[in-house]
Short mmCIF file of C-alpha atoms in Angstrom, two decimals:
data_model
loop_
_atom_site.label_atom_id
_atom_site.label_comp_id
_atom_site.label_asym_id
_atom_site.label_seq_id
_atom_site.Cartn_x
_atom_site.Cartn_y
_atom_site.Cartn_z
CA MET P 1 44.53 -47.15 61.49
CA THR P 2 41.52 -45.52 59.79
CA LYS P 3 41.38 -45.94 55.97
CA LYS P 4 41.29 -42.60 54.11
CA LEU P 5 38.53 -42.36 51.64
CA SER P 6 39.25 -41.31 48.05
CA GLY P 7 37.79 -38.00 46.81
CA GLN P 8 35.44 -39.89 44.34
CA LYS P 9 34.12 -42.08 47.12
CA ARG P 10 33.62 -39.20 49.58
CA CYS P 11 31.74 -37.39 46.82
CA THR P 12 29.44 -40.46 46.20
CA ILE P 13 28.69 -40.71 49.92
CA LEU P 14 27.90 -36.91 50.12
CA ASN P 15 25.77 -36.95 47.12
CA SER P 16 23.74 -39.90 48.66
CA MET P 17 23.25 -38.05 51.87
CA VAL P 18 22.06 -34.88 50.06
CA ASP P 19 19.64 -36.91 47.81
CA ASN P 20 18.10 -38.58 50.81
CA THR P 21 17.49 -35.17 52.34
CA TYR P 22 15.50 -33.82 49.44
CA ARG P 23 14.08 -36.88 47.75
CA PRO P 24 11.13 -37.07 50.43
CA GLU P 25 9.74 -33.81 48.87
CA ILE P 26 9.10 -35.61 45.48
CA PRO P 27 5.62 -37.10 46.37
CA GLU P 28 4.31 -33.61 47.38
CA ILE P 29 5.59 -32.08 44.10
CA ILE P 30 3.92 -35.05 42.05
CA ASP P 31 0.66 -34.15 43.72
CA LEU P 32 1.05 -30.49 42.97
CA VAL P 33 1.53 -31.33 39.30
CA VAL P 34 -1.27 -33.84 39.01
CA ASN P 35 -3.63 -31.44 40.74
CA SER P 36 -2.63 -28.55 38.23
CA CYS P 37 -4.03 -30.82 35.43
CA SER P 38 -7.52 -30.03 36.72
CA GLU P 39 -7.15 -26.26 36.72
CA ARG P 40 -8.74 -24.20 34.00
CA GLY P 41 -6.33 -22.61 31.50
CA CYS P 42 -3.89 -25.48 31.60
CA PHE P 43 -3.59 -28.05 28.82
CA ASP P 44 -3.30 -31.75 28.72
CA HIS P 45 -4.19 -34.60 26.44
CA LEU P 46 -5.76 -37.05 28.71
CA GLU P 47 -8.42 -39.66 27.78
CA ALA P 48 -7.85 -38.83 24.16
CA ALA P 49 -6.90 -40.42 20.87
CA VAL P 50 -3.24 -40.86 20.18
CA ILE P 51 -1.99 -37.74 18.45
CA PRO P 52 0.38 -37.93 15.54
CA SER P 53 4.05 -38.37 16.41
CA LYS P 54 6.60 -35.61 15.60
CA GLU P 55 9.34 -38.24 15.85
CA ALA P 56 7.59 -40.52 13.44
CA LEU P 57 6.89 -37.64 11.04
CA ILE P 58 10.61 -36.69 10.87
CA GLU P 59 11.31 -40.33 9.95
CA ILE P 60 8.56 -40.00 7.18
CA ILE P 61 10.11 -36.68 5.89
CA ASP P 62 13.34 -38.61 5.43
CA LEU P 63 11.57 -41.43 3.65
CA ILE P 64 9.84 -38.88 1.35
CA LYS P 65 13.12 -37.29 0.55
CA ASP P 66 14.69 -40.62 -0.44
CA ILE P 67 11.70 -41.35 -2.62
CA LEU P 68 11.72 -38.12 -4.34
CA PHE P 69 15.40 -38.04 -4.86
CA PRO P 70 16.48 -41.69 -5.28
CA GLY P 71 20.09 -42.20 -4.86
CA TYR P 72 20.77 -38.95 -3.15
CA PHE P 73 20.24 -39.88 0.52
CA GLY P 74 20.91 -43.05 2.49
CA ASP P 75 23.74 -45.52 2.33
CA GLN P 76 22.70 -47.59 -0.68
CA THR P 77 23.89 -47.17 -4.23
CA VAL P 78 20.95 -47.15 -6.67
CA ASP P 79 21.06 -47.86 -10.31
CA ARG P 80 18.32 -48.52 -13.04
CA ASN P 81 18.30 -52.14 -12.33
CA THR P 82 17.91 -51.78 -8.50
CA LEU P 83 15.53 -48.78 -8.67
CA PRO P 84 12.22 -50.77 -8.53
CA TYR P 85 13.49 -52.74 -5.63
CA HIS P 86 14.82 -49.77 -3.82
CA LEU P 87 11.60 -47.68 -4.30
CA GLY P 88 9.41 -50.69 -3.66
CA ASN P 89 10.89 -51.11 -0.15
CA GLU P 90 10.84 -47.28 0.56
CA ILE P 91 7.21 -46.79 -0.64
CA THR P 92 5.99 -49.79 1.26
CA GLU P 93 7.70 -48.64 4.41
CA LEU P 94 6.30 -45.11 3.81
CA PHE P 95 2.77 -46.56 3.40
CA GLY P 96 2.84 -48.42 6.64
CA LYS P 97 4.22 -45.37 8.75
CA LEU P 98 2.35 -42.57 7.06
CA SER P 99 -1.08 -44.45 7.14
CA GLU P 100 -0.63 -44.99 10.88
CA GLN P 101 0.03 -41.22 11.52
CA ILE P 102 -2.84 -40.15 9.11
CA THR P 103 -5.24 -42.50 10.92
CA ASN P 104 -4.18 -41.15 14.29
CA SER P 105 -4.89 -37.66 12.91
CA ILE P 106 -8.39 -38.63 11.67
CA ILE P 107 -9.32 -40.50 14.92
CA HIS P 108 -7.92 -37.46 16.90
CA GLU P 109 -10.26 -35.09 14.99
CA CYS P 110 -13.22 -37.34 15.34
CA ASN P 111 -12.68 -37.40 19.24
CA ARG P 112 -12.11 -33.70 19.32
CA ARG P 113 -15.43 -33.02 17.70
CA ASP P 114 -17.27 -35.75 19.61
CA GLU P 115 -17.99 -37.64 16.53
CA GLU P 116 -18.23 -41.39 16.27
CA CYS P 117 -15.32 -42.70 14.38
CA THR P 118 -16.48 -45.69 12.21
CA GLU P 119 -14.21 -45.61 9.08
CA CYS P 120 -11.14 -43.77 10.37
CA ILE P 121 -8.65 -46.67 9.65
CA ASP P 122 -10.02 -47.22 6.18
CA ARG P 123 -9.86 -43.48 5.46
CA GLY P 124 -6.41 -43.30 6.87
CA HIS P 125 -5.24 -45.86 4.42
CA GLU P 126 -7.16 -44.32 1.44
CA GLU P 127 -5.67 -40.95 2.12
CA THR P 128 -2.23 -42.42 2.25
CA ILE P 129 -2.68 -43.99 -1.09
CA ARG P 130 -3.96 -40.76 -2.52
CA PHE P 131 -0.78 -39.05 -1.34
CA LEU P 132 1.41 -41.79 -2.78
CA ARG P 133 -0.20 -41.40 -6.14
CA LYS P 134 0.85 -37.61 -6.26
CA ILE P 135 4.60 -38.45 -5.77
CA PRO P 136 5.42 -38.16 -9.43
CA GLU P 137 3.58 -34.68 -9.57
CA ILE P 138 5.60 -33.51 -6.41
CA ARG P 139 8.85 -34.69 -8.02
CA SER P 140 8.12 -32.69 -11.30
CA MET P 141 7.33 -29.57 -9.17
CA LEU P 142 10.48 -29.96 -7.17
CA ALA P 143 12.59 -30.45 -10.35
CA SER P 144 11.35 -27.04 -11.67
CA ASP P 145 12.36 -25.38 -8.41
CA ILE P 146 15.92 -27.00 -8.67
CA ILE P 147 16.34 -25.97 -12.32
CA ALA P 148 15.21 -22.41 -11.54
CA THR P 149 17.55 -22.32 -8.57
CA TYR P 150 20.40 -23.32 -10.73
CA GLU P 151 19.68 -21.06 -13.57
CA GLY P 152 19.47 -18.01 -11.21
CA ASP P 153 22.38 -18.66 -8.90
CA PRO P 154 26.11 -18.29 -10.33
CA ALA P 155 27.32 -19.76 -7.11
CA ALA P 156 25.59 -23.12 -7.70
CA LYS P 157 27.95 -25.64 -9.37
CA SER P 158 25.54 -28.41 -9.97
CA HIS P 159 21.98 -29.60 -9.43
CA ASP P 160 23.44 -32.16 -7.04
CA GLU P 161 24.92 -29.36 -4.87
CA ILE P 162 21.48 -27.72 -4.74
CA ILE P 163 19.62 -30.86 -3.83
CA PHE P 164 22.22 -31.76 -1.05
CA SER P 165 22.83 -28.48 0.56
CA TYR P 166 20.33 -25.76 -0.23
CA PRO P 167 17.91 -25.00 2.63
CA GLY P 168 15.45 -23.55 0.24
CA ILE P 169 15.05 -26.88 -1.58
CA PHE P 170 14.70 -28.74 1.70
CA ALA P 171 11.99 -26.40 2.89
CA MET P 172 10.10 -26.74 -0.48
CA THR P 173 10.49 -30.64 -0.48
CA VAL P 174 8.75 -30.69 2.97
CA TYR P 175 6.26 -27.89 1.89
CA ARG P 176 5.14 -29.45 -1.40
CA SER P 177 4.61 -32.83 0.33
CA ALA P 178 2.67 -31.19 3.31
CA HIS P 179 0.66 -29.07 0.93
CA GLU P 180 -0.71 -32.18 -0.71
CA LEU P 181 -1.76 -33.52 2.64
CA HIS P 182 -3.24 -30.23 3.52
CA LYS P 183 -5.31 -30.35 0.31
CA GLN P 184 -6.49 -33.75 1.36
CA GLY P 185 -7.92 -32.26 4.65
CA ILE P 186 -5.45 -34.12 6.94
CA SER P 187 -5.12 -32.06 10.25
CA ILE P 188 -1.99 -31.36 12.33
CA ILE P 189 0.43 -33.58 10.12
CA PRO P 190 0.98 -30.89 7.52
CA ARG P 191 1.73 -28.08 10.06
CA ILE P 192 4.11 -30.37 12.15
CA MET P 193 6.07 -31.13 8.99
CA THR P 194 6.54 -27.53 7.86
CA GLU P 195 7.35 -26.40 11.35
CA TYR P 196 10.05 -29.03 11.40
CA ALA P 197 11.40 -27.68 8.18
CA HIS P 198 11.19 -24.20 9.72
CA SER P 199 13.34 -25.31 12.72
CA VAL P 200 15.86 -26.90 10.38
CA ALA P 201 16.19 -24.39 7.63
CA GLY P 202 14.71 -21.02 9.19
CA ILE P 203 12.19 -20.91 6.43
CA ASP P 204 8.51 -20.69 7.50
CA ILE P 205 6.09 -21.88 4.91
CA HIS P 206 2.54 -22.48 5.88
CA PRO P 207 1.30 -25.81 4.19
CA GLY P 208 -1.74 -23.94 3.09
CA ALA P 209 0.03 -21.51 0.88
CA LYS P 210 -0.25 -21.92 -2.92
CA ILE P 211 3.05 -21.96 -4.69
CA GLY P 212 3.56 -22.40 -8.45
CA LYS P 213 6.40 -24.04 -10.28
CA GLY P 214 9.98 -22.80 -10.54
CA PHE P 215 9.85 -21.22 -7.08
CA VAL P 216 13.28 -20.09 -5.72
CA ILE P 217 14.14 -19.20 -2.07
CA ASP P 218 17.77 -17.72 -2.22
CA HIS P 219 19.61 -18.12 1.04
CA GLY P 220 16.28 -18.32 2.72
CA THR P 221 16.90 -17.55 6.44
CA GLY P 222 13.96 -15.63 7.88
CA VAL P 223 11.48 -16.26 5.11
CA VAL P 224 7.91 -16.21 6.12
CA ILE P 225 5.00 -17.25 3.85
CA GLY P 226 1.61 -17.15 5.25
CA GLU P 227 -1.34 -19.70 5.01
CA THR P 228 -3.41 -17.80 2.33
CA CYS P 229 -0.52 -16.73 0.15
CA GLU P 230 -0.90 -17.30 -3.61
CA ILE P 231 2.37 -17.34 -5.51
CA GLY P 232 2.58 -17.81 -9.28
CA ASP P 233 5.18 -19.52 -11.49
CA ASN P 234 9.00 -18.55 -11.71
CA VAL P 235 8.93 -16.32 -8.57
CA ARG P 236 12.30 -15.75 -6.70
CA ILE P 237 12.47 -14.31 -3.15
CA TYR P 238 15.48 -13.73 -0.96
CA GLN P 239 16.26 -13.96 2.75
CA GLY P 240 14.06 -12.18 5.33
CA VAL P 241 11.11 -11.75 3.00
CA THR P 242 7.69 -11.71 4.76
CA LEU P 243 4.56 -12.40 2.94
CA GLY P 244 2.19 -11.87 5.81
CA SER P 245 -1.11 -10.52 7.15
CA LEU P 246 -1.93 -6.91 7.58
CA SER P 247 -4.46 -7.43 10.23
CA PHE P 248 -6.36 -10.14 11.93
CA PRO P 249 -10.12 -9.63 11.25
CA LYS P 250 -12.57 -10.53 14.06
CA ASP P 251 -16.28 -11.52 14.12
CA GLU P 252 -18.99 -9.94 16.13
CA SER P 253 -18.06 -11.85 19.21
CA GLY P 254 -14.46 -10.69 18.94
CA LYS P 255 -13.09 -14.13 17.81
CA LEU P 256 -10.54 -14.12 14.83
CA VAL P 257 -12.06 -15.03 11.49
CA ARG P 258 -9.90 -17.90 10.32
CA ASP P 259 -11.15 -18.75 6.72
CA LYS P 260 -10.51 -15.37 5.00
CA LYS P 261 -7.75 -14.48 2.63
CA ARG P 262 -5.13 -12.52 4.81
CA HIS P 263 -1.98 -12.82 2.76
CA PRO P 264 -0.89 -11.33 -0.54
CA THR P 265 -0.93 -12.67 -4.06
CA ILE P 266 2.34 -12.70 -5.95
CA GLU P 267 1.99 -13.11 -9.67
CA ASN P 268 4.26 -14.83 -12.20
CA ASP P 269 7.94 -13.96 -12.64
CA VAL P 270 8.19 -11.72 -9.71
CA ILE P 271 11.47 -10.93 -7.85
CA ILE P 272 11.32 -9.99 -4.13
CA TYR P 273 14.73 -8.83 -2.59
CA SER P 274 15.84 -9.30 0.91
CA ASN P 275 13.87 -8.08 3.91
CA ALA P 276 10.92 -6.91 1.83
CA THR P 277 7.65 -7.10 3.74
CA ILE P 278 4.29 -7.49 1.80
CA LEU P 279 1.17 -7.57 3.81
CA GLY P 280 -2.50 -8.06 3.17
CA GLY P 281 -5.04 -10.30 1.50
CA ASP P 282 -5.97 -7.63 -0.99
CA THR P 283 -2.37 -6.89 -1.91
CA VAL P 284 -1.35 -8.16 -5.45
CA ILE P 285 2.24 -7.88 -6.83
CA GLY P 286 1.75 -7.83 -10.46
CA THR P 287 3.48 -9.94 -13.02
CA ARG P 288 7.20 -9.34 -13.73
CA SER P 289 7.47 -6.76 -10.98
CA VAL P 290 10.60 -6.30 -8.97
CA ILE P 291 10.42 -5.55 -5.28
CA GLY P 292 13.59 -4.00 -3.89
CA GLY P 293 15.10 -4.74 -0.45
CA ASN P 294 13.66 -3.59 2.86
CA VAL P 295 10.49 -2.21 1.45
CA TRP P 296 7.18 -2.14 3.18
CA ILE P 297 4.22 -2.79 0.95
CA THR P 298 0.42 -2.94 1.91
CA LYS P 299 -1.06 -1.85 -1.59
CA SER P 300 -1.15 -3.66 -4.84
CA VAL P 301 1.73 -3.08 -7.30
CA PRO P 302 0.85 -3.03 -11.11
CA PRO P 303 2.59 -5.46 -13.45
CA ASP P 304 6.14 -4.51 -14.78
CA THR P 305 6.88 -2.27 -11.78
CA LYS P 306 9.96 -1.76 -9.84
CA VAL P 307 9.51 -0.78 -6.24
CA ILE P 308 12.65 0.51 -4.29
CA ILE P 309 13.33 2.63 -1.34
CA GLU P 310 14.86 6.09 -2.08
CA GLU P 311 18.74 5.78 -1.59
CA PRO P 312 19.70 6.69 1.85
CA ARG P 313 22.09 9.34 2.65
CA LEU P 314 25.36 7.93 4.00
CA ILE P 315 27.51 9.83 6.32
CA PHE P 316 31.21 9.19 6.35
CA LYS P 317 33.32 10.38 9.37
CA GLU P 318 37.08 10.44 9.33
CA LYS P 319 38.42 8.13 11.98
CA LYS P 320 40.78 10.33 14.35
#
């Protein structure tokens, strides 16, 4: 009597037969993919220095958050007595991880420019120490952002709630750290950091932008702040605001000019409401001005000016 196979066993045998039918095609596919790496217009990173790791930089962001806001994140309870021990461990770990990534960035840039790399490891460690010395300053700037957020948002119940949950503060924590690395001339790493924050919070801030203290991003989703933006103190913006480029200038050969101010300047104490678009490197929004929702601005606005769209005419139709 023939033993009847179970449904699961029959499925396993069938899968194995199908697998053996198609698996012989894999070597040919491997050859096709390998050969495509020699074609012009395709990208690879062969025979090059190790590029900074996105995964490692996400770990570094978590470490920076814990150092900037001790006791808020992680599983440990921190008090005044344990603070030196806690921060000592965190800063030492950050030094090791960040110096490795900065060194990789420096070596990568040297190789990209066909330059001889003689002091890259030393410079990687020096630049890390420079960054670590800026942590108190970064903490102070973020404190001003948190206080301004609390004072301007009646829905905020505490500073703790803002630190724990507001996407604008997370985006600014990453930006203010990445901005310092950008000022130090570290390539790749600052952009990876802010684009990670973009993917998490929906807020896109280029690390090259200059942003003063007391900056508030309310709600935040869809905010875009370009590389050459200059933003003063105590500025508040709402969701969907774009501070972008009006055009992309090109040189005589038709290539983009990259070192030119393309994005607007926002002076102190300005409020920009949701979905406003402000474009152009020559555009200046004057001190204490208020920019209404959904406006499109490509010219400068004098101080103490309110810019709003004329109220639209609404049509009400009775539902039959």
